[in-house]
C-alpha positions as a Markdown table, in Angstrom:
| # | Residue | x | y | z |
|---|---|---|---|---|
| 1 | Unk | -26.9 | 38.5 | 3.0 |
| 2 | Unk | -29.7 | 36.1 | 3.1 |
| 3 | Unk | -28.4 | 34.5 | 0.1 |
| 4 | Unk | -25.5 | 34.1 | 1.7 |
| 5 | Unk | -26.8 | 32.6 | 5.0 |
| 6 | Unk | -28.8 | 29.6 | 2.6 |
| 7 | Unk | -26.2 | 29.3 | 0.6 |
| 8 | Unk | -24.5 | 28.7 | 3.9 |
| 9 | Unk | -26.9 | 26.4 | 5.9 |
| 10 | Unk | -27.2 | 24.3 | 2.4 |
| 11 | Unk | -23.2 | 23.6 | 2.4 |
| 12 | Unk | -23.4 | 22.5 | 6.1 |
| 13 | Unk | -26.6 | 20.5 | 5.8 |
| 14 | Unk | -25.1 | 17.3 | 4.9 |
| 15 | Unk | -21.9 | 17.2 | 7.4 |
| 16 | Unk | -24.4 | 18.2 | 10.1 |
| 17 | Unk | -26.7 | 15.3 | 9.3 |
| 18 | Unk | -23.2 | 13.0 | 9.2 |
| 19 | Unk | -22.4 | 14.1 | 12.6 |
| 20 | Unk | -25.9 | 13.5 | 13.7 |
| 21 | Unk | -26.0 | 10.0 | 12.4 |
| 22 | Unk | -22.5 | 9.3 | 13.5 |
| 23 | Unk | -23.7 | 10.8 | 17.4 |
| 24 | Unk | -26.3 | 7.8 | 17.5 |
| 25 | Unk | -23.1 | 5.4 | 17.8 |
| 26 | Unk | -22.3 | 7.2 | 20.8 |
| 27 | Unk | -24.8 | 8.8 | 22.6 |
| 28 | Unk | -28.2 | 6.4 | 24.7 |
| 29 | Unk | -31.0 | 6.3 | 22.3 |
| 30 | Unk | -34.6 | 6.0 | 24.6 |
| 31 | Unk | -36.9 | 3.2 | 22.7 |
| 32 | Unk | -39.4 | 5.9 | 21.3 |
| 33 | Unk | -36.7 | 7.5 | 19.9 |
| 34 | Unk | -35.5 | 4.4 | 18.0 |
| 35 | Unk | -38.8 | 3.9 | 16.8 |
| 36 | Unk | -39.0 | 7.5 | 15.3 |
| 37 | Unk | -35.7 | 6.7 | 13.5 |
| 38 | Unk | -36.5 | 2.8 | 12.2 |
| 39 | Unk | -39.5 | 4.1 | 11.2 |
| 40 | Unk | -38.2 | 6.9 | 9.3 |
| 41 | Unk | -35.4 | 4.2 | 7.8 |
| 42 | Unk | -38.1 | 2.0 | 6.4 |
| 43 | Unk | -39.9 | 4.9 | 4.9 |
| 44 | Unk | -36.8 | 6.3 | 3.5 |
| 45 | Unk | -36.0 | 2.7 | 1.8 |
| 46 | Unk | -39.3 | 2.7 | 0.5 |
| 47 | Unk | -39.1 | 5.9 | -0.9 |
| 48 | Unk | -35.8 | 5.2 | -2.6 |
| 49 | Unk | -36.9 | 2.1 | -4.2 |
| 50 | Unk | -40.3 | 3.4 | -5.9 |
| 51 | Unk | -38.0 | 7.0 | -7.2 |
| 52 | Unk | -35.6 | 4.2 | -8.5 |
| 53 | Unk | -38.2 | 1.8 | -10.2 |
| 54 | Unk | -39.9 | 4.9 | -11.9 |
| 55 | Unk | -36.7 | 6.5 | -13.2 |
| 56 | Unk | -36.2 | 6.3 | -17.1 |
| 57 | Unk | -32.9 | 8.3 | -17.4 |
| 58 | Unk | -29.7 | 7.6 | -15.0 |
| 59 | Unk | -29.4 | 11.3 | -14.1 |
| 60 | Unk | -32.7 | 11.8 | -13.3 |
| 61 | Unk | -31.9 | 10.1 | -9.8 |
| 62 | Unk | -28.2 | 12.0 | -9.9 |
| 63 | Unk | -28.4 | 11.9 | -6.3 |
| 64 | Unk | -29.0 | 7.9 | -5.8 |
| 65 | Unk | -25.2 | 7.1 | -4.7 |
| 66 | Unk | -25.0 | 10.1 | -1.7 |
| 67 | Unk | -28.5 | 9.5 | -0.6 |
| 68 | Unk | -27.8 | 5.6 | -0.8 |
| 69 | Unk | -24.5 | 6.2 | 1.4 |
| 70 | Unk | -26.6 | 8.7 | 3.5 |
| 71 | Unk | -29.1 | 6.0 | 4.3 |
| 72 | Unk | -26.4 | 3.0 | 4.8 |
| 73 | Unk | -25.2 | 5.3 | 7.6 |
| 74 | Unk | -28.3 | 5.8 | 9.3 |
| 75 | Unk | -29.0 | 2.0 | 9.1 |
| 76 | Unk | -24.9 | 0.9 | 11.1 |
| 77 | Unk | -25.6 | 3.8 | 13.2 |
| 78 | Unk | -29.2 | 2.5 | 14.3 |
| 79 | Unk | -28.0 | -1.0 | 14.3 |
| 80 | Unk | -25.2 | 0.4 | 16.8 |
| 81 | Unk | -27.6 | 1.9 | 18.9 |
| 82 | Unk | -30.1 | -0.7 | 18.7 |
| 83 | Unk | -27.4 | -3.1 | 19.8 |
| 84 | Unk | -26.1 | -1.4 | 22.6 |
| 85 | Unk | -29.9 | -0.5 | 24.5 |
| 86 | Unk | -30.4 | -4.5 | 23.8 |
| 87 | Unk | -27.3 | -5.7 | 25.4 |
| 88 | Unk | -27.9 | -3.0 | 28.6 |
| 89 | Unk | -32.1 | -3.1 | 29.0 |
| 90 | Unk | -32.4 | -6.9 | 26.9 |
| 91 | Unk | -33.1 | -8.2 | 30.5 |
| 92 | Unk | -36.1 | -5.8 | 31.2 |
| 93 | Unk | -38.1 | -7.9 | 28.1 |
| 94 | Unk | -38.8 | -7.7 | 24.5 |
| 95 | Unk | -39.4 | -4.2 | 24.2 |
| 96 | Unk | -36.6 | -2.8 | 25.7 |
| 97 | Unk | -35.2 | -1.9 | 22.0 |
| 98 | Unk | -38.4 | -0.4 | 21.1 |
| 99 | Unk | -41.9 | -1.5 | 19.6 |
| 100 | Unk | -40.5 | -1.8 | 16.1 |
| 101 | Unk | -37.8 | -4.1 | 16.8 |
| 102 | Unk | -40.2 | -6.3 | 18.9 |
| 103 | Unk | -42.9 | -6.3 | 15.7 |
| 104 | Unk | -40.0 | -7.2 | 13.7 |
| 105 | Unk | -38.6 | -9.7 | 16.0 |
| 106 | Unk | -42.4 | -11.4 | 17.0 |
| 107 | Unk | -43.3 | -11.3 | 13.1 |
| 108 | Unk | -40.3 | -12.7 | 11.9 |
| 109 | Unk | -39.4 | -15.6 | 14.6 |
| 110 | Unk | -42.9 | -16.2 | 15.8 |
| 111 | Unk | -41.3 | -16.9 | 19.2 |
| 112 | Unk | -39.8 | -20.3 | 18.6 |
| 113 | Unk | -35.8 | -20.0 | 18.5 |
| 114 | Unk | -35.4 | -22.8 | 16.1 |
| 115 | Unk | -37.4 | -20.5 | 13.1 |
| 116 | Unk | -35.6 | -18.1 | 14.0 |
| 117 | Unk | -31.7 | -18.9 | 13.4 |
| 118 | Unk | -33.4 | -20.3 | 10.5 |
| 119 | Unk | -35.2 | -17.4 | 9.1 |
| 120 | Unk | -31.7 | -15.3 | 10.1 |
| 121 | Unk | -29.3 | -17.8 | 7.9 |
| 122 | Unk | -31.9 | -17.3 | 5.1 |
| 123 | Unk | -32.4 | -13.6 | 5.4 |
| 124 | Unk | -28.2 | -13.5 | 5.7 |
| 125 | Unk | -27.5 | -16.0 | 2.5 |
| 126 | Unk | -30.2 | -12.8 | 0.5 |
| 127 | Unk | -28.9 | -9.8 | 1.8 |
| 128 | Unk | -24.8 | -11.2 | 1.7 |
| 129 | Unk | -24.9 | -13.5 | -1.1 |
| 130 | Unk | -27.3 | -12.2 | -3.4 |
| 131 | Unk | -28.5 | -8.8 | -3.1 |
| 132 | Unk | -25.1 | -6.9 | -2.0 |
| 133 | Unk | -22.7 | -9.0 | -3.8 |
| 134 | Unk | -24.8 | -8.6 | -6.9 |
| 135 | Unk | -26.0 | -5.3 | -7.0 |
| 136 | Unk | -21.8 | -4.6 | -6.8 |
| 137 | Unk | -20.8 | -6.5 | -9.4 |
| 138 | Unk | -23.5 | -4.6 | -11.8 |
| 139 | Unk | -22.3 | -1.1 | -10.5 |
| 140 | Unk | -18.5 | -2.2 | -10.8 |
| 141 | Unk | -19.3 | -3.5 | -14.6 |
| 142 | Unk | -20.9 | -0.8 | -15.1 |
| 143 | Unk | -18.9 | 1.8 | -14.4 |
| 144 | Unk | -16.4 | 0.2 | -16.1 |
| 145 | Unk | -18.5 | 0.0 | -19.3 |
| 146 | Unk | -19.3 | 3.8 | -18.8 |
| 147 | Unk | -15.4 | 4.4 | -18.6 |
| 148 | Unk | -14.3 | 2.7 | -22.0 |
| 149 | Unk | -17.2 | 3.9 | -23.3 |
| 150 | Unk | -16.9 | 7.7 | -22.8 |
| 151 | Unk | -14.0 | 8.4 | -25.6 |
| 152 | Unk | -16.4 | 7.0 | -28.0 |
| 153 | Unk | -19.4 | 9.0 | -27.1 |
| 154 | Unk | -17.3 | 12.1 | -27.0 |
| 155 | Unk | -16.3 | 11.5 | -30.2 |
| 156 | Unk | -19.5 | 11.3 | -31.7 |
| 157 | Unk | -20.6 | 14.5 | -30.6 |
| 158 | Unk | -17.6 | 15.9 | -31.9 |
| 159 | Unk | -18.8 | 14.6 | -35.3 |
| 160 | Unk | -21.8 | 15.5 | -34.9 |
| 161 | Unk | -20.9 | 19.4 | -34.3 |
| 162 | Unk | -18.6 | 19.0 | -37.1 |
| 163 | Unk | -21.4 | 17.8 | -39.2 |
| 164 | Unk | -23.8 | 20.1 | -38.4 |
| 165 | Unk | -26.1 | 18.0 | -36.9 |
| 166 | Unk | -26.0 | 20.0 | -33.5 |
| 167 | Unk | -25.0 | 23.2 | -32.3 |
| 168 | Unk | -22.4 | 24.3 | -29.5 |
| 169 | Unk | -24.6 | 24.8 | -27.0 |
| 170 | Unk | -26.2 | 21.2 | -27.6 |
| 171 | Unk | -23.0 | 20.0 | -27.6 |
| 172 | Unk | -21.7 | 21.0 | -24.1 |
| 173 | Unk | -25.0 | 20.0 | -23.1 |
| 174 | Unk | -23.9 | 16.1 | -24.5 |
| 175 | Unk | -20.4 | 16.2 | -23.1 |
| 176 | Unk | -21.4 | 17.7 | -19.5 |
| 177 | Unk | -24.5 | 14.8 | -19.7 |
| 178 | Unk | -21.4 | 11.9 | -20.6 |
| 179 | Unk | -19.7 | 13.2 | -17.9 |
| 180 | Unk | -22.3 | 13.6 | -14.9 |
| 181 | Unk | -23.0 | 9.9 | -16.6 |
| 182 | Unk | -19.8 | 8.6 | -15.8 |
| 183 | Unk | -19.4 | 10.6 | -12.4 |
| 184 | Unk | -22.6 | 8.9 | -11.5 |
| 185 | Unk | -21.6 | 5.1 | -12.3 |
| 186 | Unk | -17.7 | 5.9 | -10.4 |
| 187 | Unk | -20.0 | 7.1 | -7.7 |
| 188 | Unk | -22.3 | 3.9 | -7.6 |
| 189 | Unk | -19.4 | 1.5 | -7.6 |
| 190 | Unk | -17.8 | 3.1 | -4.4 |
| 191 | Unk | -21.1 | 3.1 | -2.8 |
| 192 | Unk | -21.4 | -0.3 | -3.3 |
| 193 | Unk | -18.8 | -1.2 | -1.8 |
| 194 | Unk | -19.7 | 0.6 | 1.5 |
| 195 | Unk | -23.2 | -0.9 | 1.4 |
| 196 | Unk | -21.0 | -4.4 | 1.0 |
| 197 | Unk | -19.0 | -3.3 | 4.0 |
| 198 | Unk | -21.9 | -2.1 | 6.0 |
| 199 | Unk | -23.6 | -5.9 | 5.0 |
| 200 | Unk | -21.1 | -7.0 | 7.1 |
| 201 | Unk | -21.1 | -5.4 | 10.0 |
| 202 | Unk | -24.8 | -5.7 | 10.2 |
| 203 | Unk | -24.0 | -9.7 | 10.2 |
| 204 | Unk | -21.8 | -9.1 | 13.2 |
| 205 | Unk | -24.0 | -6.7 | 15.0 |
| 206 | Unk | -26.9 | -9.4 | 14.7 |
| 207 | Unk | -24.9 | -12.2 | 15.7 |
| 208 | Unk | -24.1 | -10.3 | 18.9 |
| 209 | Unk | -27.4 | -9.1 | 18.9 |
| 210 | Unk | -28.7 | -12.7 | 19.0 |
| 211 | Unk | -25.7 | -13.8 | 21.6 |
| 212 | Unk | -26.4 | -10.7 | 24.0 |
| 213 | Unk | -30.3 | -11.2 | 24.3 |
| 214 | Unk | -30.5 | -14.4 | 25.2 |
């Protein structure tokens, strides 16, 4: 039985956290609790990268394309919420989204305007232009290399077991390793297409963002 009940709170981890996430769209955040959760997303993004960098094997970071949707998730729902205490308490000063969005916002624009839509165009132009439209392009070539690939590798193994060269059990160890391979780069190129989806809404949600607290 107690097997069972972690086998059971493992399965409904992740659509519990989903429904969490999602919750932020809807429910009034307080400003501390904002700061919690932007802080936590930073760390999180930081965390991600330096697991990435350090990786030498794809499938050593299997779980890069759920945690990478996980994360994109967290970031529209905070931008959601962030949005919506900004257009409501925006008039009470610059701290009415929290302390984080004001250290962002103070470090970023410096308090002139003009910097500002400046440093936003620029910071748009990376994130839109270069970093999401590129790092979708490498998982959708990818994958597809992966794809036309995989009847080759297979084949090899096959020869190789013929051969000699490798036993059964190494074998299905090769074939299960092509596959989680190609699971993981069909994975990746529908989670970059969310991140490029999410890009966009972010835009929209800053522009209003920009609009609603002046």
């Amino acid at each position: 039985p107690g097997n069972f009940k972690d086998t059971q709170w493992q399965v409904l981890a992740g659509p519990v956290l989903i429904l969490l996430i999602l919750s932020m769209m809807v429910l009034p955040l307080p400003a501390f609790i904002l700061d919690l959760l932007f802080t936590f997303n930073i760390a999180l993004s930081i965390m991600v990268l330096l697991v990435a960098m350090f990786t030498q094997r794809t499938l050593e970071f299997a779980a890069f394309p759920t945690i990478l949707l996980f994360s994109t998730l967290l970031r529209l729902s905070l931008n959601v919420a962030s949005t919506r205490i900004i257009l409501l308490e925006g008039h009470t000063g610059s701290a009415a989204a929290g302390r984080v969005v004001e250290a962002f916002g103070h470090f970023l624009v410096g308090g002139n305007f003009a910097i500002g839509i400046v440093v936003f165009i620029i910071l748009v132009l990376i994130n839109f232009m270069v970093i999401t439209k590129g790092a979708g392009r490498i998982a959708e070539v990818g994958a597809r290399f992966v794809l036309d690939g995989m009847p080759g590798k297979q084949m090899a193994i096959d020869a190789d077991l013929n051969a000699g060269l490798i036993g059964e059990d190494e074998a299905k160890k090769r074939r299960a390793e092509v596959t989680q391979e190609a699971d993981f780069y069909g994975s990746m190129d529908g989670a970059s297409k969310f991140v490029r989806g999410d890009a966009i809404a972010g835009l929209m949600i800053m522009v209003l963002n920009v609009v609603g607290g002046l």
